[in-house]
Coordinates of N, CA and C in Angstrom, one line a residue:
M180 N 59.3 83.7 83.0 CA 60.1 82.6 82.9 C 60.6 82.2 84.3
T181 N 60.3 81.1 84.7 CA 61.1 80.1 85.8 C 62.4 79.9 85.6
T182 N 62.9 79.2 86.8 CA 64.3 79.0 86.5 C 64.4 77.4 85.8
H183 N 63.3 77.1 86.1 CA 63.1 75.6 85.4 C 62.9 76.2 83.5
D184 N 62.2 77.0 83.2 CA 62.3 77.3 81.8 C 63.2 78.0 81.1
T185 N 64.4 78.3 82.1 CA 65.7 78.9 81.6 C 66.3 78.0 80.8
A186 N 67.0 78.5 79.6 CA 67.8 77.9 78.6 C 68.9 77.4 79.3
P187 N 69.5 76.0 79.1 CA 70.8 75.8 79.7 C 71.8 76.6 79.4
E188 N 72.0 77.1 78.0 CA 73.1 78.3 77.9 C 73.0 79.4 78.7
D189 N 71.6 79.9 79.3 CA 71.6 81.1 80.2 C 71.9 80.6 81.6
A190 N 71.7 79.5 81.9 CA 72.3 79.1 83.1 C 73.6 78.9 83.3
I191 N 74.2 78.4 82.4 CA 75.4 78.1 82.4 C 76.2 79.6 82.3
L192 N 75.8 80.5 81.7 CA 76.1 81.7 81.6 C 76.0 82.7 83.1
E193 N 75.0 82.5 83.7 CA 74.6 82.9 84.8 C 75.6 82.4 85.8
A194 N 75.6 81.0 85.6 CA 76.3 80.5 87.0 C 78.0 80.7 86.8
S195 N 78.4 81.0 85.5 CA 79.8 81.4 85.1 C 79.9 82.8 85.7
R196 N 78.9 83.8 85.6 CA 79.1 85.4 86.0 C 78.9 85.1 87.3
H197 N 78.2 84.4 88.1 CA 78.1 84.5 89.6 C 79.6 83.9 90.1
A198 N 80.3 82.8 89.5 CA 81.5 82.3 90.1 C 82.8 83.4 89.9
A199 N 82.6 84.1 88.5 CA 83.2 85.2 88.4 C 83.2 86.1 89.3
L200 N 82.1 86.6 89.9 CA 82.2 87.4 90.7 C 82.3 87.1 92.3
Q201 N 82.2 85.8 92.6 CA 82.5 85.5 93.7 C 84.2 85.6 93.9
F202 N 84.9 85.2 92.5 CA 86.2 85.2 92.8 C 86.6 86.5 93.0
A203 N 86.0 87.5 92.0 CA 86.3 89.0 92.4 C 85.9 89.4 93.7
A204 N 84.8 89.3 94.4 CA 85.1 89.7 95.6 C 85.9 89.0 96.6
L205 N 86.4 87.8 96.5 CA 87.5 87.1 97.5 C 88.8 88.0 96.8
R206 N 89.0 88.2 95.6 CA 90.4 88.7 95.4 C 90.5 90.4 95.9
F207 N 89.1 91.0 95.7 CA 89.0 92.4 96.3 C 89.4 92.5 97.7
G208 N 88.9 91.2 98.3 CA 89.1 91.2 99.8 C 90.9 91.0 99.9
Q209 N 91.2 90.1 99.2 CA 92.6 90.0 99.4 C 93.5 91.5 99.3
L210 N 93.1 92.3 98.2 CA 93.7 93.3 97.9 C 93.4 94.2 99.2
T211 N 92.2 94.4 99.4 CA 92.4 95.2 100.6 C 92.9 94.8 102.0
S212 N 93.0 93.7 102.1 CA 93.9 93.1 103.3 C 95.7 93.4 103.2
R213 N 95.9 93.3 101.9 CA 97.0 93.7 101.7 C 97.4 95.2 101.6
L214 N 96.3 96.3 101.3 CA 96.6 97.6 101.2 C 96.6 97.9 102.7
I215 N 95.7 97.4 103.6 CA 95.9 97.7 104.9 C 97.2 97.3 105.5
W216 N 97.3 95.9 105.3 CA 99.3 95.7 105.9 C 99.9 96.9 105.4
R217 N 100.0 97.1 104.3 CA 101.3 98.4 103.7 C 100.5 99.7 104.5
L218 N 99.5 100.0 104.7 CA 99.3 101.3 105.4 C 99.4 101.2 106.9
R219 N 99.5 100.1 107.2 CA 99.9 99.8 108.8 C 101.4 99.8 108.9
R220 N 102.3 100.0 108.0 CA 103.5 100.1 108.0 C 104.0 101.5 107.8
I221 N 103.0 102.4 107.4 CA 103.6 103.6 107.2 C 103.2 104.8 108.1
P222 N 104.3 105.6 109.0 CA 103.9 106.1 110.1 C 103.1 107.2 109.8
A223 N 102.3 107.4 110.9 CA 101.3 108.5 111.0 C 101.8 110.0 110.7
T224 N 101.0 110.5 109.9 CA 101.4 112.4 109.5 C 101.4 113.2 110.4
G225 N 100.7 112.7 111.6 CA 100.0 114.0 112.5 C 98.5 114.6 111.9
I226 N 98.0 114.5 110.8 CA 96.8 115.1 110.2 C 95.6 115.1 111.3
V227 N 95.3 113.9 112.3 CA 94.2 114.0 112.9 C 94.6 114.8 114.3
G228 N 95.1 115.3 114.5 CA 95.6 116.4 115.6 C 95.7 115.3 117.1
D229 N 95.4 116.2 118.0 CA 96.0 115.4 119.2 C 94.9 114.8 119.9
D230 N 93.6 114.7 119.3 CA 92.7 113.8 120.1 C 92.9 112.3 119.7
Y231 N 93.7 111.9 119.1 CA 94.2 110.4 119.1 C 95.6 110.4 118.8
T232 N 95.7 109.5 119.4 CA 97.4 108.6 119.4 C 97.6 107.5 118.3
C233 N 97.4 108.0 117.1 CA 97.6 107.2 116.0 C 99.4 107.1 115.3
R234 N 99.1 106.1 115.4 CA 100.8 105.5 115.2 C 101.0 105.4 113.8
T235 N 99.9 105.0 112.9 CA 100.2 104.7 111.2 C 99.2 105.5 110.6
L236 N 99.5 105.4 109.2 CA 98.4 105.8 108.5 C 97.3 105.5 108.3
W237 N 97.3 103.9 108.7 CA 96.0 103.4 108.6 C 95.3 103.7 109.6
D238 N 96.0 104.0 110.8 CA 95.1 104.5 112.1 C 94.5 105.7 111.9
E239 N 95.2 106.7 111.0 CA 94.6 108.0 110.8 C 93.5 107.8 109.8
I240 N 93.8 106.8 109.0 CA 92.1 106.6 107.8 C 91.2 106.0 108.6
C241 N 91.4 105.4 109.5 CA 90.3 105.0 110.6 C 89.7 106.0 111.0
V242 N 90.1 106.9 111.9 CA 89.7 108.2 112.3 C 89.0 109.1 111.2
E243 N 89.6 109.3 110.1 CA 89.0 110.0 109.4 C 87.7 109.3 108.9
V244 N 87.6 108.1 108.9 CA 86.1 107.5 108.3 C 85.2 107.5 109.2
Q245 N 85.6 107.3 110.4 CA 84.4 107.2 111.6 C 84.5 108.7 112.4
D246 N 85.3 109.5 112.4 CA 85.2 110.9 113.0 C 85.2 112.0 112.1
G247 N 85.5 112.1 110.7 CA 85.4 112.9 109.5 C 86.9 113.6 109.9
P248 N 86.9 114.7 109.1 CA 85.6 115.8 108.9 C 85.1 115.1 107.7
F249 N 83.8 115.2 107.7 CA 82.7 114.5 106.9 C 82.2 115.6 105.7
D250 N 82.6 116.8 105.6 CA 82.3 117.8 104.8 C 83.3 117.4 103.5
D251 N 84.4 116.9 103.6 CA 85.2 116.8 102.5 C 84.8 115.7 101.8
G252 N 84.0 114.8 102.5 CA 83.6 113.6 101.8 C 85.0 112.4 101.7
L253 N 83.8 111.3 101.9 CA 85.1 110.3 102.2 C 86.2 109.9 101.2
F254 N 87.4 110.1 101.5 CA 88.6 110.0 100.1 C 87.8 111.1 99.1
G255 N 87.5 112.0 99.2 CA 87.2 113.1 98.2 C 86.0 112.5 97.5
D256 N 84.9 112.0 97.6 CA 84.0 111.6 97.2 C 83.3 112.8 96.3
A257 N 83.1 112.8 95.3 CA 82.6 114.1 94.6 C 80.8 114.0 94.8
D258 N 80.2 113.2 95.1 CA 79.0 113.2 95.2 C 78.7 113.9 96.5
E259 N 79.4 113.9 97.7 CA 79.6 114.6 99.1 C 79.9 115.8 99.0
T260 N 81.1 116.4 98.3 CA 81.6 117.8 98.3 C 81.1 118.4 97.1
G261 N 80.4 117.9 96.2 CA 80.1 118.6 95.1 C 81.0 118.9 94.1
L262 N 82.1 118.8 94.4 CA 83.5 119.1 93.6 C 84.1 118.0 92.9
P263 N 83.9 117.6 91.8 CA 84.3 116.3 91.3 C 85.7 117.1 91.2
D264 N 86.5 115.5 91.4 CA 88.0 115.3 90.9 C 89.0 116.6 92.2
V265 N 88.2 116.7 93.0 CA 89.2 117.5 94.3 C 89.2 116.5 95.7
P266 N 90.4 115.8 95.2 CA 90.6 114.9 96.2 C 91.0 115.4 97.8
T267 N 90.5 114.8 98.6 CA 91.0 115.0 99.9 C 92.3 114.8 100.2
A268 N 92.9 115.4 101.5 CA 94.4 114.8 101.6 C 94.7 113.6 101.7
F269 N 93.8 112.8 102.4 CA 93.9 111.2 102.6 C 93.6 110.6 101.1
D270 N 93.1 110.9 100.4 CA 92.8 110.2 98.7 C 94.0 110.3 98.0
R271 N 94.7 111.7 98.0 CA 95.9 112.1 97.2 C 97.0 111.0 98.0
T272 N 96.8 110.7 99.6 CA 97.8 109.8 100.0 C 98.0 108.5 99.7
I273 N 96.6 107.8 99.4 CA 96.5 106.5 99.2 C 96.2 105.9 98.0
A274 N 95.7 107.3 97.2 CA 95.5 106.8 95.8 C 96.8 106.4 95.1
P275 N 97.9 106.5 95.4 CA 99.1 105.9 94.6 C 99.1 104.4 94.8
F276 N 98.9 104.1 96.5 CA 99.0 102.6 97.0 C 97.8 101.5 96.0
L277 N 96.5 102.3 96.0 CA 95.3 101.8 94.9 C 95.8 101.5 93.9
R278 N 96.5 102.8 93.2 CA 96.5 102.5 91.9 C 97.7 101.7 91.4
A279 N 98.6 101.3 92.3 CA 99.7 100.3 92.0 C 99.3 99.0 92.2
A280 N 98.2 98.9 93.4 CA 97.9 97.3 93.5 C 97.0 97.1 92.2
I281 N 96.1 98.0 91.8 CA 95.4 97.6 90.7 C 96.4 97.3 89.1
E282 N 97.2 98.2 89.1 CA 98.1 98.1 87.9 C 99.1 96.8 88.0
A283 N 99.2 96.5 89.1 CA 100.2 95.0 89.2 C 99.3 93.7 88.9
L284 N 98.0 93.8 88.7 CA 97.5 92.4 88.6 C 97.5 92.6 86.9
P285 N 97.7 90.9 86.8 CA 97.6 90.6 85.3 C 96.4 91.1 84.5
Q286 N 96.5 91.5 83.3 CA 95.2 92.1 82.6 C 94.2 91.1 82.9
K287 N 94.1 89.7 82.5 CA 92.9 89.3 82.3 C 92.2 89.2 83.6
E288 N 92.8 89.1 85.0 CA 92.2 89.6 86.3 C 91.8 90.8 86.6
A289 N 92.6 91.8 86.0 CA 91.8 93.4 85.9 C 90.6 93.4 85.3
V290 N 90.6 92.7 84.3 CA 89.1 92.7 83.4 C 88.0 91.9 84.1
L291 N 88.5 91.0 85.1 CA 87.5 90.4 85.6 C 87.1 91.1 86.8
L292 N 88.0 91.7 87.7 CA 87.7 92.5 88.7 C 86.8 93.6 88.4
T293 N 87.2 94.4 87.1 CA 86.3 95.3 86.8 C 84.8 95.1 86.6
L294 N 84.5 93.6 86.4 CA 83.2 93.3 86.4 C 82.4 93.3 87.6
W295 N 83.4 93.1 88.7 CA 82.9 93.2 90.0 C 82.7 94.5 90.4
A296 N 83.3 95.5 90.1 CA 83.5 96.6 90.4 C 82.6 97.3 90.0
I297 N 82.0 97.0 88.6 CA 80.9 97.9 88.1 C 79.7 97.1 88.1
D298 N 79.2 96.3 89.0 CA 78.2 95.4 89.0 C 77.0 96.1 89.4
D299 N 76.8 97.2 90.0 CA 76.2 98.0 90.5 C 75.5 99.1 89.3
W300 N 76.1 99.1 88.2 CA 76.0 100.0 87.1 C 74.9 99.6 86.3
D301 N 74.2 100.4 85.6 CA 73.1 99.9 84.8 C 73.7 99.0 83.7
E302 N 72.6 98.5 83.1 CA 73.2 97.4 82.1 C 73.9 97.7 81.0
R303 N 73.3 99.1 80.6 CA 74.0 99.6 79.2 C 75.3 99.8 79.7
E304 N 75.5 100.9 80.6 CA 76.9 100.9 81.2 C 78.0 99.5 81.3
Q305 N 77.4 98.7 82.0 CA 78.4 97.4 82.0 C 78.6 96.9 80.7
A306 N 77.4 96.9 79.6 CA 77.8 96.4 78.5 C 79.0 97.0 77.7
E307 N 78.6 98.6 78.0 CA 79.9 99.1 77.3 C 81.3 99.0 77.7
T308 N 81.4 98.6 79.2 CA 82.8 98.5 79.9 C 83.1 96.8 79.8
V309 N 82.3 96.0 79.6 CA 82.7 94.4 79.6 C 83.8 94.1 78.7
G310 N 84.9 93.2 79.3 CA 86.1 93.2 78.4 C 87.3 94.2 78.6
T311 N 86.8 95.4 79.3 CA 87.8 96.3 79.6 C 88.4 96.5 81.1
I312 N 89.3 97.5 81.4 CA 89.7 97.5 82.5 C 89.7 98.8 82.9
N313 N 89.0 99.1 84.2 CA 88.4 100.1 84.2 C 89.0 100.6 85.6
I314 N 90.2 101.4 85.9 CA 91.2 101.4 86.9 C 90.1 102.4 87.9
D315 N 89.4 103.4 87.7 CA 88.7 104.3 88.4 C 87.6 103.3 89.0
A316 N 87.3 102.6 88.6 CA 85.8 101.8 89.2 C 86.8 100.8 90.2
M317 N 88.0 100.4 89.7 CA 88.3 99.5 90.8 C 88.9 100.0 91.8
M318 N 89.4 101.3 91.9 CA 89.9 102.3 93.0 C 88.6 102.5 93.6
T319 N 87.4 102.9 93.2 CA 86.4 103.3 93.8 C 86.1 102.2 94.8
M320 N 85.8 100.8 94.3 CA 85.8 99.7 94.9 C 86.4 99.6 96.2
L321 N 87.9 99.7 95.9 CA 89.3 99.5 97.1 C 88.8 100.6 98.0
R322 N 88.7 101.6 97.7 CA 88.0 102.7 98.7 C 87.2 102.5 99.6
T323 N 85.9 102.0 99.1 CA 84.4 101.5 99.7 C 85.2 100.4 100.7
M324 N 85.9 99.4 100.3 CA 86.2 98.3 101.1 C 87.1 98.6 102.2
L325 N 88.2 99.6 101.9 CA 89.0 100.2 103.0 C 87.9 100.7 103.9
S326 N 87.2 101.6 103.3 CA 86.5 102.1 104.4 C 85.6 101.4 105.3
R327 N 85.0 100.4 104.7 CA 84.2 99.4 105.8 C 85.1 99.0 106.8
E328 N 86.4 98.6 106.3 CA 87.2 97.9 107.2 C 87.6 99.0 108.0
A329 N 88.0 100.3 107.8 CA 88.2 101.3 108.8 C 87.0 101.8 109.6
S330 N 85.8 101.6 109.3 CA 84.8 101.6 110.0 C 84.6 100.8 111.5
A331 N 85.0 99.8 111.2 CA 85.0 98.4 112.1 C 86.0 98.6 113.2
V332 N 87.0 99.4 112.9 CA 88.1 99.5 114.1 C 87.5 100.3 115.2
D333 N 87.9 99.7 116.3 CA 87.4 100.7 117.6 C 88.7 101.5 117.9
L334 N 88.0 103.0 117.9 CA 88.8 103.9 118.0 C 89.0 104.3 119.4
W335 N 88.8 103.7 120.7 CA 89.0 104.0 121.7 C 90.5 103.7 122.1
K336 N 90.9 102.9 121.1 CA 92.4 102.4 121.2 C 93.3 103.6 121.0
F337 N 92.9 104.7 120.3 CA 93.8 105.6 119.9 C 93.6 106.8 120.7
R338 N 92.8 106.9 121.7 CA 92.2 107.9 123.0 C 93.6 107.8 123.7
E339 N 93.7 109.3 124.1 CA 95.0 109.4 125.0 C 94.3 109.0 126.7

């Protein structure tokens, strides 16, 4: 079936879905920016050692994302560690910030953001989740977005 053969209801539904996903992407970007702002106000823990002069927790996260250690998996990624539910120190540190940002969302907005967070799931999984709030999926999305932002930071500014 070509685009011209699509029923008007299907076209409206797809346009609505597209608009909702665009809104969710924008909103996740705002949440990510707000989280980075907060993480930049927390003093560095010293976990990355003497190779870098990190001043904030965000600086340390940037170093973790770019220089590892990668054997722990980024923020406790079970796929990389082979150990589900074993978070890294960074994940244990930032998870409360992620959860608080998500839990502060109005319910209807959280449902909408869940749609974007699960957009790459298969259709059956999506159908089972539609209309619900999936905090874990949203936390995973925020971790991914934080990782993207952290990977773009120039680490040379942290070198002594």
